Tab-separated table of C-alpha atoms in Angstrom:
chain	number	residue	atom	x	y	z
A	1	UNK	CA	76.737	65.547	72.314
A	2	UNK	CA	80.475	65.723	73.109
A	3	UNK	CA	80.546	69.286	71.736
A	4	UNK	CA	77.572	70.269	73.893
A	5	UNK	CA	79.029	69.276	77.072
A	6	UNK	CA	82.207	71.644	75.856
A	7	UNK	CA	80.026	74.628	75.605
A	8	UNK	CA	77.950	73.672	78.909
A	9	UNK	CA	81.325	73.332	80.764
A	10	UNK	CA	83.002	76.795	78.928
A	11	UNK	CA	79.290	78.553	80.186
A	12	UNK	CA	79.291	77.090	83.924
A	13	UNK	CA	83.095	78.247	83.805
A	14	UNK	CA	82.098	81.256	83.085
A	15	UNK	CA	79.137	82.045	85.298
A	16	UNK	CA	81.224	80.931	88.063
A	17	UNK	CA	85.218	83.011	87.163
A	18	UNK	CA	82.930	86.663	86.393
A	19	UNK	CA	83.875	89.578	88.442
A	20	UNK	CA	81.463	90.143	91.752
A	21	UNK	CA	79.649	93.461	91.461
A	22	UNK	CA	81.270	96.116	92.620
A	23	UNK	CA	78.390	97.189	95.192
A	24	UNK	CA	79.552	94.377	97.618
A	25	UNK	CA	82.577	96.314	98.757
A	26	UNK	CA	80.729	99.476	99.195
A	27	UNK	CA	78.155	97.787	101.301
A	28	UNK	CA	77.751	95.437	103.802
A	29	UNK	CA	74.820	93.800	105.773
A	30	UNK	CA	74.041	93.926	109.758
A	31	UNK	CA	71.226	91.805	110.235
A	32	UNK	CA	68.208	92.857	108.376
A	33	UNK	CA	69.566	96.411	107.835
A	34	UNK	CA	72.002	97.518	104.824
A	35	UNK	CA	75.093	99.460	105.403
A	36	UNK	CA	76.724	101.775	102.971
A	37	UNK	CA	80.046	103.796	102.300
A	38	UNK	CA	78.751	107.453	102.838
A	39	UNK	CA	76.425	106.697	105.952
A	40	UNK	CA	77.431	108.374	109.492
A	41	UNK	CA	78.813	106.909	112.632
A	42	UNK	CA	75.674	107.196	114.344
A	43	UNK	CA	73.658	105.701	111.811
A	44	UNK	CA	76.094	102.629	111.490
A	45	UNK	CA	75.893	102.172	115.248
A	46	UNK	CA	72.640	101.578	114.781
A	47	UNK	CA	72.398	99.052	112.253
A	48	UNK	CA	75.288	97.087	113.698
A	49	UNK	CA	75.844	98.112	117.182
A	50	UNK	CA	78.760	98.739	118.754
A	51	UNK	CA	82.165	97.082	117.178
A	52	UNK	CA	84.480	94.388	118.845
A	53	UNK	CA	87.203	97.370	118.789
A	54	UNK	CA	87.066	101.600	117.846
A	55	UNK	CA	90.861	102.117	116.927
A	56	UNK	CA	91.107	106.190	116.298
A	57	UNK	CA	94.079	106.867	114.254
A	58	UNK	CA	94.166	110.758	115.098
A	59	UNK	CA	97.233	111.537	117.885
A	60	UNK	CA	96.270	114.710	119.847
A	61	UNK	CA	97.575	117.959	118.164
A	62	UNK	CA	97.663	116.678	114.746
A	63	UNK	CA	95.304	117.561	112.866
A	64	UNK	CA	96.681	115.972	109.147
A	65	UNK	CA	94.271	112.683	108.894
A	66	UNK	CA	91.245	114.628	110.343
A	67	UNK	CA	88.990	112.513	112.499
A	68	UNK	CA	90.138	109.102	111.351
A	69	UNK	CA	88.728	106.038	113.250
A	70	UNK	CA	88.576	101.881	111.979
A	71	UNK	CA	85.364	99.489	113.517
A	72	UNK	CA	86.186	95.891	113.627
A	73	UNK	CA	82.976	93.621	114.077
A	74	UNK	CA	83.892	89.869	114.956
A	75	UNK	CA	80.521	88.004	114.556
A	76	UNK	CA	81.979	84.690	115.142
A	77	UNK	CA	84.266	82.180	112.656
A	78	UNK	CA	80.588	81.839	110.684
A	79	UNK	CA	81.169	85.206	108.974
A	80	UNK	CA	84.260	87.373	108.027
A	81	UNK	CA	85.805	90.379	109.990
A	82	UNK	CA	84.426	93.448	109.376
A	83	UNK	CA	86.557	96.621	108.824
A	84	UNK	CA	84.777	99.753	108.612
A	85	UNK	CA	87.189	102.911	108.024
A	86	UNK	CA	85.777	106.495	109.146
A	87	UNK	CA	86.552	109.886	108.195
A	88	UNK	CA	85.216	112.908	109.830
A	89	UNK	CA	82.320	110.818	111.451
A	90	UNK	CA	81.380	109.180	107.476
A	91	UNK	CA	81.930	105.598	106.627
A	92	UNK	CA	84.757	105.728	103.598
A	93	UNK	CA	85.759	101.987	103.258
A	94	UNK	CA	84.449	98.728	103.977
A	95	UNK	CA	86.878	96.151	104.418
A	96	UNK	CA	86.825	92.222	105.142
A	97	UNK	CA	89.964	90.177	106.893
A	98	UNK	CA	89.566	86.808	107.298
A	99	UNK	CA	87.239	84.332	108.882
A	100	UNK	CA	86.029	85.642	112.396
A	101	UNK	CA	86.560	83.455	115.614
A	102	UNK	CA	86.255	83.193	119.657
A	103	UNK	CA	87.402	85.648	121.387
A	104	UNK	CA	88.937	84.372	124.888
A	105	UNK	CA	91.347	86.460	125.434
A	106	UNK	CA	95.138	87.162	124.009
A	107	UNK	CA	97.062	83.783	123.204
A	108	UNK	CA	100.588	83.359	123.975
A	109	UNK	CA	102.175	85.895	120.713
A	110	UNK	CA	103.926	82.765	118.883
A	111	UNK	CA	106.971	83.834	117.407
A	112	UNK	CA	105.825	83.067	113.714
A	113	UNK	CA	101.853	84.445	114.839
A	114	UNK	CA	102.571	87.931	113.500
A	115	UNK	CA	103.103	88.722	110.341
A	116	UNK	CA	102.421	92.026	108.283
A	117	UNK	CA	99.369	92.600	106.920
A	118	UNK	CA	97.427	91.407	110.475
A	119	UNK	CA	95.130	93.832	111.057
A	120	UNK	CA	95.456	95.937	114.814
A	121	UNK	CA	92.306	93.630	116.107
A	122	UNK	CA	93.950	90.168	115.315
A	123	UNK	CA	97.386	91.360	116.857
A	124	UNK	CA	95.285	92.428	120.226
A	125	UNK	CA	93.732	88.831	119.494
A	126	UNK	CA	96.803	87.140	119.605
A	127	UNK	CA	99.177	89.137	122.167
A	128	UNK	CA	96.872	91.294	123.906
A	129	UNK	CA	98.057	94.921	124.187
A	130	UNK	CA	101.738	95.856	124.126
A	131	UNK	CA	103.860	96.773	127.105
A	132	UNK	CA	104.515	100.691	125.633
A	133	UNK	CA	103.770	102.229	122.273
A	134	UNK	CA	103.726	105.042	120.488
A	135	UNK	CA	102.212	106.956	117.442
A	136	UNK	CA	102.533	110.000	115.228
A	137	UNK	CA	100.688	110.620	111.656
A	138	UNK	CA	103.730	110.768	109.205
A	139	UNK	CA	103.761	111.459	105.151
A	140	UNK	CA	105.066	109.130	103.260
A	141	UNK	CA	104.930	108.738	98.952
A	142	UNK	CA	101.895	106.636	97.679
A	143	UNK	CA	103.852	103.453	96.966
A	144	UNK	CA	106.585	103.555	99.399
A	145	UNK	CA	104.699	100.220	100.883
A	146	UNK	CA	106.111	98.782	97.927
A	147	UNK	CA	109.520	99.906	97.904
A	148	UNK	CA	112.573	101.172	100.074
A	149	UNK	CA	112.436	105.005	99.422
A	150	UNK	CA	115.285	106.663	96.830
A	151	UNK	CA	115.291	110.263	96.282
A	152	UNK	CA	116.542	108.878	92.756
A	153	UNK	CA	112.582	108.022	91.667
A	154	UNK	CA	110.172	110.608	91.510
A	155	UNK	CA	106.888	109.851	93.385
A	156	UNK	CA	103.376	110.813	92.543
A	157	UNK	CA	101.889	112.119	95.405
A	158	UNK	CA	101.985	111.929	99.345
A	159	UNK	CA	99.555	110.883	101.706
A	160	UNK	CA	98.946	110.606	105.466
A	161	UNK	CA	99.727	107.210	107.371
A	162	UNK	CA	98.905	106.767	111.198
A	163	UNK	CA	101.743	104.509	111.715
A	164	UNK	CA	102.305	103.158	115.685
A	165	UNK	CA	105.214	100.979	117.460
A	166	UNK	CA	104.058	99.206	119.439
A	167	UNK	CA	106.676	97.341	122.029
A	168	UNK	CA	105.948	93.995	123.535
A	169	UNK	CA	108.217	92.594	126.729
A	170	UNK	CA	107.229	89.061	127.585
A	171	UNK	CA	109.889	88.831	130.331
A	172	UNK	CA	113.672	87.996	130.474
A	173	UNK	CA	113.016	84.546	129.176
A	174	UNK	CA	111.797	85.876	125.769
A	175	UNK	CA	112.983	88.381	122.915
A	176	UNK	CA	111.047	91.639	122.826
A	177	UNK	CA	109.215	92.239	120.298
A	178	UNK	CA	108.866	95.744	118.111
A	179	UNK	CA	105.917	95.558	115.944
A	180	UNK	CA	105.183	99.034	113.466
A	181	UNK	CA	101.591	99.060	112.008
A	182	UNK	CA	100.591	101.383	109.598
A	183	UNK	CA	96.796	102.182	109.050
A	184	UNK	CA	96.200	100.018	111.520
A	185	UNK	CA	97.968	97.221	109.341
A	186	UNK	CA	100.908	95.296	111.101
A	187	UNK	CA	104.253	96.472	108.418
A	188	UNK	CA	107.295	95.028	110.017
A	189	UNK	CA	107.761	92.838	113.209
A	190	UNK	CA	111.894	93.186	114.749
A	191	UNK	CA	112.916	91.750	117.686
A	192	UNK	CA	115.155	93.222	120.685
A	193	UNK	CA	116.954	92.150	123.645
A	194	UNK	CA	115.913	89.899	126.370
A	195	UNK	CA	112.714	91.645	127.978
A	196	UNK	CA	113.266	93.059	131.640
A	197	UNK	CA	109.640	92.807	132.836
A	198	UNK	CA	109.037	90.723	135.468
A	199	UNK	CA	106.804	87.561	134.912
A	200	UNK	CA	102.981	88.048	136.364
């Protein structure tokens, strides 16, 4: 009996610790309608009607990324952020971040509330937009997210990053903030002197 429970318990184990399938990151439900890597913009706006935020990564004049543009659906703290990543008009990626929630408007950009990794739609979410930014499409080795560069180590290959500052000035009672996302992915959060806006 004892030895039956064992292999009931190493089974359930099991069942429960195997890999998902792989089709549930290339796909991803709106409604009743299923939505795949490969399909077009228009036929995504269809199924799941128009995102919470469109965030084109492609400055004007540089043509390196192509038409590159991220869709963000929030469909409440019930389900998880959706991330859908376009090329050239075609779904490539479908990505999830986090647990959805509320939107009412930016909160008050705690100190501690950024930290890399937040996508562009939870930084909007939690500051609002920033004071000034700017962007540019730069090249940069495939694992230098990993490591400080060194023209000592060889890299593999290059690729295309849409990388944005983005400059937040609460006022001369608070530090201004310099956040850098990459990819739309916050990367590194610095802080400057006293802001010199004037408060609202």
């Amino acid at each position: 009996m004892k030895r039956l429970s064992i292999l009931l318990a190493l089974l359930i184990s099991s069942v429960l610790l195997a890999p998902r399938p792989a089709l549930a990151l290339d796909t991803v439900r709106c409604g009743s309608r299923l939505v795949s890597v490969g399909m077009t913009m228009s036929e995504v706006l269809d199924a799941c009607g128009e995102p919470s935020l469109r965030d084109a990564w492609t400055p004007a004049g540089n043509p390196m990324l192509g038409y590159a543009e991220e869709w963000t659906y929030n469909l409440g703290s019930g389900q998880l952020l959706r991330l859908l990543r376009f090329r050239n008009g075609e779904l490539q990626r479908i990505d999830t971040d986090g647990r959805g929630f509320v939107d009412d408007g930016p909160g008050d950009c705690a100190q501690l509330g950024i930290v890399p990794g937040m996508s562009k739609y939870r930084l909007l979410a939690s500051c609002g937009p920033p004071t000034r930014h700017h962007a540019d499409v730069i090249q940069v080795p495939y694992d230098a997210r990993h490591r400080v560069y060194d023209p000592r180590y060889a890299y593999s290959g290059w690729h295309a990053v849409y990388r944005e500052h983005w400059i937040y000035d609460f006022g001369p009672d608070r530090l201004v903030r310099i956040v850098e996302l990459e990819d739309g992915r916050v990367t590194d959060i610095e802080f400057g002197d006293r802001g010199r806006r004037e408060s609202p």
